[in-house]
């Protein structure tokens, strides 16, 4: 994830900006930069690679100025290079940015037609150029930003610094978090509170859709509708925190809410957004040669694999078997040459998954690890690694790792399909465009939280809960049930919709809530039949669907959670949000230890 820092200070800020960026290094980056106002004029210094390269440059050419913004960039659009590093500056404005501007291609085409010449391959520069155009036409910096923000589609965070405006900085949050720090005659901005630790312990957090105008006197925050709003200042221990909860009660909530940001990062890593293609790193085997795939993992990671089975079979037409690692390792599954084994693990240390990896290698399989911890044993022992780049996951219940596993596996499925000549270029472009929309769709899905909190009050009274889904929503039903039981201790089961009448229907009565995960897809009608079966027996249905599905589900006793319409392939990622929020709110109501549920460990290194 990229890191953003801003300071309106009382003395030279360049060094402080770098110090603050250093605290964001844990997010990962491959270039960095600073912009300050020296004698009122915008100056920019950027360097490829680590912060020490930027520091060397700053040693040689020190930057003055009491106002500055800084950035650590993990390459998204355009390769890691000085030219693509942030800040991106025009004559009038410098911008740093985290996230994806979905409609940057349209905006770029429009600006190019007006004669604007771009100096980088990034989506960010579009924002700088748009604001510059507005200012050139006579608008004030605040009016220019107000004009541009509604034109940007996607999930992102932005910070702006303006030429000849030494007492002004503007920040905007849409999907990616931003914290504001209050000093004594100084103001600060950071991607999180950790970045601001050396300067202040008084922090407020921008909420979704907010944008803020900072001066040394304070900050004026406006919400999405332009209304001036107050965001409470909290006292955060300024100590050297490594990870913090932001303004959330639990790490799990923070990790649910940061998914638009982290998944944008994962997709950016595996996609070439300009070319609208999947761009995996070089792998030590030929994707076109893969004859069959075995996926093995535990718990949530296994369910990510089970979703990927559908994608791999659809896009790459390869036979796939998905297996619980503790079974796979002992079953002595015959694995014939030409096969690929994909092991999926957040921690990269799960004993059964590691043993499965070793078994697959003994059988002559190529092993690909999809992990969050790139230095883990599983990553080291695999033939190749695709890191999911979710950042540290602290809550024991896995959330952002799951969706980033899905994002990585979705890209892999498309890459194999393309390598085998089964996906046309147009199919690939269409899928990549759909992937680019996921961060924004997740931001929309998070808005269901208050509604989910209310319905969780009913769920918290249940003894058992059933989750149903078909297609890729079946593994998501399994994941929903796992999430609920592990953190709320309510018994829950996930089933494929079609299996209902083969047994679980016997459980249904008026005390049994049934969560049905059913976007309006080609098998929606079948799911409606399942809902009718449940309703006829008095079961209470919670339907997670889209507007079309909601309109067509004429079944009694249905509560509906309605998500935007979206392409079927991205549904499991976006629908994960309500599924996770249902478990989270129910657990909070039950008063359990959400981040460290009883009997569970984050990393299971024993059998
Ligand atoms: C559930 C959960 C576990 C893990 C499982 C595998 O929320 O977190 O089911 O998914 O223990 O762990 P990793 O992914 O570290 O191999």
XYZ file of C-alpha atoms and ligand atoms in Angstrom:
623
model
C 0.000 0.000 0.000
C 1.236 3.464 -0.703
C 1.876 5.828 2.219
C 0.836 9.483 2.432
C 2.257 12.148 4.731
C 1.681 15.921 4.952
C 3.010 18.605 7.296
C 2.204 22.276 7.734
C 5.029 23.011 10.160
C 6.919 25.781 11.937
C 10.358 24.864 10.601
C 11.823 22.995 7.624
C 9.721 19.884 7.010
C 11.499 17.738 4.388
C 13.393 15.669 6.979
C 10.283 15.247 9.105
C 8.298 14.092 6.099
C 10.932 11.416 5.437
C 10.934 10.394 9.115
C 7.193 9.997 8.936
C 7.398 8.037 5.664
C 9.849 5.685 7.362
C 7.111 4.723 9.790
C 4.969 3.716 6.817
C 7.651 1.479 5.322
C 5.849 -1.583 6.665
C 3.192 -1.002 3.986
C 5.741 -1.775 1.262
C 6.944 0.593 -1.494
C 9.371 0.876 -4.374
C 9.880 4.626 -4.737
C 9.411 7.717 -2.610
C 9.192 11.477 -2.900
C 8.668 14.789 -1.164
C 7.262 18.158 -2.272
C 7.777 21.323 -0.253
C 7.102 25.004 -0.736
C 10.498 26.681 -0.858
C 10.129 30.468 -0.784
C 6.516 29.850 -1.703
C 7.299 27.804 -4.837
C 6.656 24.092 -5.300
C 9.794 21.939 -5.260
C 9.785 18.175 -5.747
C 12.388 15.515 -4.985
C 11.759 11.867 -5.886
C 13.797 8.687 -5.987
C 13.361 5.108 -7.100
C 13.892 2.419 -4.465
C 14.178 2.795 -0.729
C 13.966 5.950 1.378
C 17.741 6.086 1.743
C 17.944 6.933 -1.972
C 15.619 9.863 -1.396
C 17.673 10.893 1.637
C 20.904 10.841 -0.421
C 19.284 13.168 -2.914
C 18.047 15.442 -0.160
C 21.552 15.497 1.386
C 22.969 16.702 -1.908
C 20.178 19.199 -2.579
C 18.521 20.071 0.718
C 14.952 21.316 0.486
C 13.696 24.197 2.573
C 10.069 25.039 3.164
C 7.784 24.724 6.160
C 5.003 22.932 4.274
C 5.378 19.565 2.582
C 3.777 16.351 1.431
C 5.475 12.983 0.965
C 4.735 9.568 -0.431
C 5.967 6.014 -0.556
C 4.707 4.374 -3.724
C 4.080 0.747 -4.496
C 3.918 0.761 -8.248
C 0.436 0.591 -9.705
C 0.107 2.336 -13.062
C 3.515 2.445 -14.586
C 6.673 0.721 -13.391
C 8.616 1.786 -10.303
C 10.770 4.663 -11.493
C 11.556 8.231 -10.536
C 9.293 9.514 -13.297
C 6.331 7.612 -11.873
C 7.126 8.330 -8.213
C 4.900 10.766 -6.316
C 4.401 13.691 -5.757
C 3.144 14.518 -9.232
C 3.373 18.232 -9.705
C 2.314 20.811 -12.248
C 3.132 24.489 -12.009
C 0.330 25.051 -9.525
C -0.237 21.860 -7.572
C 1.501 18.754 -6.225
C -0.443 15.574 -5.483
C 0.212 12.323 -3.649
C -2.223 9.474 -4.005
C -3.055 6.009 -2.730
C -5.520 3.717 -4.534
C -6.912 3.480 -8.046
C -8.548 6.205 -10.156
C -10.785 3.874 -12.149
C -11.684 6.341 -14.904
C -8.177 7.755 -15.424
C -8.045 6.640 -19.048
C -11.125 8.647 -20.042
C -9.877 11.670 -18.084
C -6.421 11.386 -19.619
C -7.834 11.196 -23.136
C -9.936 14.270 -22.428
C -6.953 16.223 -21.084
C -4.687 15.138 -23.942
C -7.304 16.368 -26.395
C -7.024 19.745 -24.662
C -3.279 19.715 -25.225
C -2.050 18.530 -21.819
C 1.234 16.628 -22.066
C 1.698 13.918 -19.452
C 5.073 13.290 -17.898
C 4.369 9.969 -16.164
C 2.473 6.723 -16.759
C 0.441 7.095 -13.574
C -3.261 7.600 -12.956
C -2.304 10.172 -10.279
C -1.017 12.729 -12.731
C -4.535 13.007 -14.150
C -5.643 14.425 -10.787
C -2.808 16.978 -10.737
C -3.584 18.054 -14.299
C -7.328 18.356 -13.674
C -6.775 20.572 -10.621
C -4.168 22.582 -12.522
C -6.662 23.239 -15.353
C -9.244 24.513 -12.888
C -6.712 26.824 -11.245
C -5.515 28.046 -14.628
C -9.123 28.990 -15.331
C -9.063 31.177 -12.223
C -10.445 28.901 -9.513
C -8.978 28.975 -5.984
C -7.225 25.776 -4.845
C -10.211 24.798 -2.687
C -12.711 25.456 -5.481
C -10.512 23.587 -7.969
C -10.325 20.481 -5.784
C -14.066 20.695 -5.061
C -14.656 20.680 -8.811
C -12.336 17.755 -9.531
C -13.166 15.310 -6.721
C -16.649 14.390 -8.006
C -15.145 13.574 -11.396
C -12.881 10.862 -9.960
C -14.206 7.309 -9.885
C -12.604 4.682 -7.681
C -11.336 4.150 -4.153
C -8.431 6.351 -3.097
C -6.835 8.894 -0.740
C -5.289 12.150 -1.957
C -3.214 15.015 -0.537
C -2.574 18.308 -2.335
C -0.045 21.112 -1.828
C -0.309 24.331 -3.847
C 2.173 26.780 -5.302
C 2.358 30.062 -3.324
C -0.023 28.675 -0.676
C 2.286 28.006 2.267
C -0.579 27.679 4.729
C -2.773 25.229 2.849
C -3.025 21.508 2.320
C -6.068 19.580 1.095
C -6.803 15.915 1.753
C -9.551 13.636 0.464
C -10.633 10.177 1.506
C -12.600 7.809 -0.685
C -11.920 4.204 0.258
C -8.358 4.634 1.591
C -7.926 5.919 5.148
C -6.370 9.235 6.203
C -5.579 10.517 9.696
C -5.217 14.178 10.648
C -2.780 15.170 13.403
C -3.165 18.313 15.507
C -0.017 20.095 16.717
C 0.611 23.421 18.379
C 0.393 25.811 15.426
C 1.197 22.858 13.144
C -0.992 20.334 11.327
C -0.202 16.870 10.046
C -1.655 14.302 7.691
C -0.897 10.584 7.397
C -2.171 7.338 5.917
C -2.443 6.195 9.520
C -1.716 7.435 13.021
C 1.568 5.503 13.129
C 3.037 7.937 10.619
C 2.278 10.856 12.918
C 3.641 9.266 16.107
C 6.759 11.506 16.330
C 4.744 14.734 16.075
C 1.448 14.480 17.881
C -0.869 12.209 19.814
C -4.021 14.163 18.895
C -5.588 12.507 15.904
C -8.865 12.576 14.035
C -9.840 10.307 11.178
C -11.496 11.330 7.946
C -14.611 9.324 7.205
C -15.631 7.861 3.901
C -16.223 10.616 1.325
C -14.720 13.381 3.524
C -12.341 16.008 2.259
C -10.416 18.395 4.448
C -8.847 21.818 4.102
C -5.902 22.146 6.484
C -4.150 25.315 7.622
C -1.835 25.764 10.619
C -4.859 26.998 12.572
C -6.796 23.770 12.157
C -8.928 21.861 9.717
C -12.295 22.225 8.060
C -13.784 18.877 7.076
C -16.612 18.493 4.568
C -18.521 15.310 3.945
C -19.435 13.950 0.530
C -22.421 16.291 0.233
C -20.239 19.347 0.995
C -21.605 19.856 4.526
C -19.072 20.992 7.133
C -18.718 18.220 9.712
C -16.811 17.626 12.961
C -14.597 14.576 13.293
C -13.701 13.909 16.929
C -10.101 14.316 18.050
C -8.786 11.290 19.907
C -5.705 10.944 22.057
C -3.599 8.152 20.609
C -0.535 6.857 22.462
C 2.300 8.437 20.480
C 4.637 5.546 21.376
C 6.283 3.532 18.674
C 3.219 1.558 17.725
C 3.811 -0.916 14.984
C 0.221 -1.409 14.029
C -2.802 0.330 15.462
C -6.569 0.012 15.280
C -7.142 3.459 13.834
C -10.545 4.637 15.008
C -11.918 1.105 15.158
C -12.778 -0.863 18.268
C -11.132 -4.020 17.040
C -8.385 -5.005 14.632
C -10.957 -7.126 12.832
C -13.080 -4.032 12.098
C -10.026 -2.106 10.947
C -9.055 -4.974 8.674
C -12.569 -5.255 7.235
C -12.603 -1.533 6.526
C -9.175 -1.398 4.950
C -10.101 -3.931 2.282
C -10.818 -1.379 -0.472
C -7.321 -0.034 0.063
C -5.446 -3.311 0.331
C -7.243 -5.076 -2.497
C -6.499 -2.096 -4.765
C -2.904 -2.650 -3.880
C -3.060 -6.384 -4.642
C -4.762 -5.831 -7.987
C -2.370 -3.049 -8.891
C 0.480 -5.471 -8.339
C -0.895 -8.128 -10.656
C -2.529 -5.987 -13.336
C -1.270 -3.616 -15.951
C -4.060 -1.105 -15.566
C -3.117 0.955 -18.601
C -3.026 -2.044 -20.931
C -5.980 -3.661 -19.105
C -4.139 -6.948 -18.872
C -2.993 -9.310 -16.133
C 0.746 -8.964 -15.524
C 2.050 -11.704 -13.239
C 5.744 -11.829 -12.368
C 7.812 -14.397 -14.270
C 7.114 -17.891 -12.950
C 9.510 -20.845 -13.193
C 6.970 -22.935 -15.142
C 4.849 -22.482 -18.220
C 1.224 -21.691 -17.402
C 0.130 -23.012 -20.795
C 1.508 -26.467 -19.919
C -0.472 -26.991 -16.715
C -2.601 -30.140 -17.057
C -4.347 -30.170 -13.700
C -4.315 -28.206 -10.490
C -4.627 -29.291 -6.884
C -5.366 -26.589 -4.359
C -4.730 -27.219 -0.711
C -5.093 -25.039 2.392
C -6.905 -24.760 5.725
C -9.890 -22.786 6.972
C -10.521 -19.469 5.295
C -7.592 -19.931 2.915
C -9.183 -23.206 1.778
C -12.424 -21.391 0.962
C -10.493 -18.850 -1.093
C -9.098 -21.847 -2.978
C -12.605 -23.276 -3.395
C -13.745 -20.031 -5.051
C -10.685 -20.094 -7.308
C -11.596 -23.628 -8.412
C -14.642 -22.148 -10.196
C -12.550 -19.429 -11.851
C -9.749 -21.757 -12.923
C -12.179 -24.210 -14.438
C -14.126 -21.458 -16.202
C -11.289 -19.317 -17.526
C -8.522 -21.885 -17.956
C -10.556 -25.087 -18.445
C -8.117 -27.005 -16.218
C -9.455 -29.723 -13.928
C -9.033 -28.590 -10.324
C -9.389 -30.416 -7.024
C -9.517 -28.465 -3.794
C -8.552 -30.251 -0.630
C -8.299 -29.673 3.106
C -4.551 -29.730 3.780
C -4.811 -32.055 6.786
C -6.565 -34.607 4.551
C -4.479 -34.060 1.444
C -1.202 -34.724 3.240
C -2.246 -38.182 4.445
C -4.522 -39.351 1.677
C -1.671 -40.177 -0.664
C -3.523 -38.609 -3.553
C -1.939 -39.738 -6.807
C -0.449 -36.654 -8.446
C 0.731 -37.121 -11.990
C 3.472 -35.082 -13.687
C 2.381 -31.856 -15.358
C 0.366 -30.802 -12.354
C 0.476 -27.624 -10.359
C -0.232 -27.538 -6.637
C -1.362 -24.219 -5.237
C -0.925 -23.826 -1.485
C -2.724 -20.880 0.093
C -1.857 -19.533 3.517
C -2.052 -16.148 5.210
C 0.706 -16.924 7.703
C 2.709 -19.198 5.429
C 3.410 -21.357 8.483
C 0.355 -23.614 8.805
C 1.710 -27.087 9.560
C -0.750 -29.087 7.462
C -0.415 -26.768 4.468
C 3.365 -26.967 4.701
C 3.232 -30.770 4.868
C 0.958 -30.790 1.807
C 3.428 -28.607 -0.055
C 6.213 -31.079 0.733
C 4.078 -34.021 -0.348
C 3.230 -32.314 -3.651
C 6.911 -31.625 -4.290
C 7.787 -35.256 -3.591
C 5.201 -36.170 -6.221
C 6.961 -33.989 -8.784
C 4.378 -31.196 -8.808
C 5.265 -27.573 -9.351
C 4.239 -25.747 -6.210
C 2.938 -22.200 -6.194
C 2.426 -20.494 -2.829
C -0.170 -17.761 -2.376
C 0.855 -16.232 0.962
C 0.650 -13.025 2.927
C 3.976 -13.377 4.740
C 6.599 -13.518 1.995
C 9.407 -14.611 4.335
C 7.415 -17.579 5.675
C 8.448 -21.219 5.437
C 5.787 -21.988 2.830
C 6.982 -19.085 0.674
C 10.579 -20.243 0.981
C 9.898 -23.880 0.130
C 7.553 -23.317 -2.822
C 8.813 -23.178 -6.414
C 7.147 -19.791 -6.867
C 5.316 -17.287 -4.704
C 2.474 -14.886 -5.384
C 2.293 -12.623 -2.320
C -1.207 -11.340 -1.574
C 0.132 -8.052 -0.125
C -2.635 -7.639 2.444
C -0.289 -6.186 5.080
C -0.180 -7.466 8.682
C -3.410 -9.192 9.685
C -3.787 -9.060 13.462
C -7.371 -10.175 14.069
C -7.399 -13.963 14.433
C -10.387 -14.201 12.103
C -9.069 -13.733 8.620
C -10.767 -11.011 6.562
C -8.552 -8.912 4.323
C -6.245 -11.873 3.697
C -9.243 -13.776 2.296
C -10.217 -11.085 -0.207
C -6.606 -10.461 -1.217
C -6.167 -14.220 -1.718
C -9.214 -14.064 -3.983
C -7.799 -11.092 -5.900
C -4.481 -12.886 -6.449
C -6.167 -16.131 -7.485
C -8.534 -14.277 -9.845
C -5.518 -12.761 -11.622
C -3.799 -16.154 -11.752
C -6.911 -17.774 -13.262
C -7.066 -15.150 -16.005
C -3.312 -15.488 -16.644
C -3.623 -19.269 -17.103
C -6.696 -18.842 -19.322
C -4.795 -16.397 -21.490
C -1.649 -18.547 -21.606
C -3.773 -21.453 -22.830
C -5.369 -19.296 -25.503
C -8.828 -19.715 -23.992
C -9.507 -16.097 -23.121
C -9.659 -13.503 -25.846
C -8.001 -10.139 -25.399
C -11.456 -8.580 -25.098
C -12.393 -11.088 -22.328
C -9.211 -10.203 -20.486
C -9.846 -6.445 -20.789
C -13.405 -6.921 -19.552
C -12.252 -8.923 -16.543
C -9.478 -6.470 -15.689
C -11.936 -3.569 -15.855
C -14.192 -5.496 -13.474
C -11.260 -6.093 -11.080
C -10.475 -2.380 -11.084
C -13.972 -1.666 -9.816
C -13.659 -3.921 -6.782
C -12.201 -1.308 -4.359
C -15.050 1.099 -5.110
C -17.681 -1.640 -4.884
C -16.234 -2.703 -1.527
C -16.510 0.887 -0.306
C -20.191 0.794 -1.295
C -20.657 -2.541 0.464
C -19.183 -1.135 3.697
C -22.045 1.364 3.795
C -24.333 -1.557 4.734
C -22.689 -1.725 8.151
C -25.395 0.137 10.153
C -28.119 -2.044 8.597
C -26.139 -5.175 9.353
C -25.610 -4.054 12.938
C -29.381 -3.902 13.391
C -30.069 -7.326 11.916
C -27.180 -8.822 13.907
C -29.246 -8.169 17.054
C -31.607 -10.892 15.834
C -28.786 -13.184 14.787
C -27.185 -12.854 18.212
C -30.264 -14.559 19.691
C -30.032 -17.583 17.381
C -28.603 -20.904 18.430
C -27.827 -21.991 14.888
C -27.518 -20.161 11.595
C -27.489 -21.601 8.095
C -25.650 -20.008 5.137
C -26.613 -20.900 1.567
C -25.002 -20.060 -1.749
C -24.526 -21.516 -5.217
C -21.514 -21.356 -7.536
C -18.726 -19.192 -6.129
C -21.151 -18.112 -3.416
C -21.139 -21.626 -2.008
C -17.559 -21.349 -0.665
C -18.517 -17.874 0.509
C -21.400 -19.439 2.454
C -18.864 -21.784 4.064
C -16.659 -18.810 4.897
C -19.625 -16.878 6.344
C -20.504 -19.783 8.612
C -16.869 -20.197 9.695
C -16.548 -16.473 10.471
C -19.732 -16.452 12.532
C -18.912 -19.531 14.580
C -15.309 -18.645 15.298
C -15.949 -15.164 16.672
C -19.543 -15.263 18.003
C -19.524 -18.949 19.084
C -22.941 -19.391 17.435
C -23.188 -22.681 15.601
C -23.348 -22.094 11.843
C -23.212 -24.253 8.725
C -22.638 -23.386 5.109
C -24.343 -25.364 2.344
C -24.657 -25.320 -1.404
C -28.256 -24.221 -2.071
C -29.028 -27.403 -3.976
C -28.048 -29.554 -0.987
C -30.720 -28.050 1.244
C -33.281 -30.708 0.562
C -30.752 -33.504 1.051
C -30.682 -33.060 4.803
C -30.257 -29.593 6.309
C -33.856 -28.627 5.522
C -34.811 -30.780 8.516
C -33.250 -28.151 10.768
C -35.412 -25.317 9.553
C -38.034 -23.815 11.823
C -38.950 -20.306 12.939
C -35.874 -20.080 15.194
C -33.426 -20.653 12.355
C -32.008 -17.628 10.475
C -30.796 -18.492 6.981
C -28.314 -16.194 5.281
C -28.683 -16.559 1.509
C -25.858 -15.142 -0.599
C -27.381 -14.669 -4.025
C -26.540 -11.952 -6.512
C -28.870 -12.005 -9.517
C -26.908 -14.471 -11.644
C -27.834 -17.217 -14.087
C -28.840 -19.595 -11.257
C -30.706 -17.033 -9.186
C -34.074 -18.677 -9.866
C -32.807 -21.892 -8.311
C -31.860 -19.968 -5.186
C -35.334 -18.403 -5.070
C -36.736 -21.965 -4.942
C -34.447 -22.685 -1.986
C -35.680 -19.558 -0.246
C -39.290 -20.635 -0.806
C -38.464 -23.967 0.811
C -37.012 -22.161 3.820
C -39.860 -19.641 4.069
C -42.499 -22.400 3.870
C -40.993 -23.854 7.058
C -40.931 -20.557 8.919
C -37.180 -19.934 8.496
C -36.065 -16.275 8.628
C -34.157 -15.333 5.506
C -31.439 -12.731 5.254
C -30.879 -12.268 1.546
C -27.619 -10.697 0.393
C -28.237 -9.675 -3.188
C -28.359 -6.839 -5.743
C -31.274 -4.635 -6.865
C -32.449 -7.124 -9.519
C -32.285 -10.020 -7.075
C -34.133 -7.991 -4.442
C -36.899 -7.151 -6.917
C -37.349 -10.770 -7.969
C -37.212 -12.474 -4.581
C -40.945 -12.614 -3.840
C -40.614 -14.716 -0.743
C -42.043 -14.079 2.738
C -39.945 -13.187 5.764
C -36.978 -11.868 3.859
C -34.646 -9.165 5.076
C -32.556 -7.847 2.225
C -29.030 -6.497 2.136
C -28.649 -4.898 -1.261
C -25.297 -4.436 -2.968
C -24.702 -2.696 -6.293
C -24.901 -4.754 -9.468
C -21.522 -6.102 -10.542
C -19.960 -8.703 -12.838
C -20.315 -12.225 -11.407
C -16.542 -12.794 -11.209
C -16.014 -10.073 -8.633
C -19.024 -11.008 -6.471
C -17.134 -13.260 -4.029
C -14.731 -10.412 -3.202
C -17.371 -7.735 -2.709
C -19.965 -10.008 -1.051
C -17.297 -10.952 1.507
C -17.833 -7.547 3.112
C -21.424 -8.094 4.324
C -20.546 -11.674 5.233
C -17.698 -10.455 7.458
C -19.754 -7.611 8.913
C -22.562 -10.012 9.878
C -20.081 -12.062 11.917
C -18.371 -8.996 13.345
C -21.483 -7.174 14.553
C -23.012 -10.359 15.934
C -19.838 -11.084 17.909
C -19.701 -7.526 19.252
C -23.304 -7.841 20.423
C -22.473 -11.206 22.035
C -19.567 -9.533 23.832
C -16.941 -12.056 22.760
C -13.234 -11.377 22.387
C -13.497 -10.503 18.704
C -9.792 -10.209 17.911
C -8.721 -13.226 19.925
C -11.584 -15.685 20.046
C -11.283 -18.492 22.554
C -9.226 -21.570 21.650
C -7.925 -20.106 18.388
C -4.451 -19.091 17.268
C -3.524 -16.863 14.356
C -0.865 -19.189 13.103
C -1.384 -22.944 13.474
C 2.112 -24.404 13.353
C 1.153 -27.745 14.901
C -1.056 -30.515 13.579
C -10.414 -18.255 9.953
C -8.981 -18.378 9.942
C -8.397 -19.735 9.814
C -7.193 -19.700 8.883
C -6.495 -21.059 8.852
C -5.342 -21.079 7.874
O -10.815 -16.926 10.082
O -8.275 -17.407 10.046
O -9.332 -20.651 9.370
O -7.636 -19.334 7.618
O -6.031 -21.380 10.137
O -4.372 -20.179 8.241
P -3.291 -19.702 7.197
O -4.013 -18.941 6.142
O -2.346 -18.837 7.987
O -2.641 -20.922 6.642
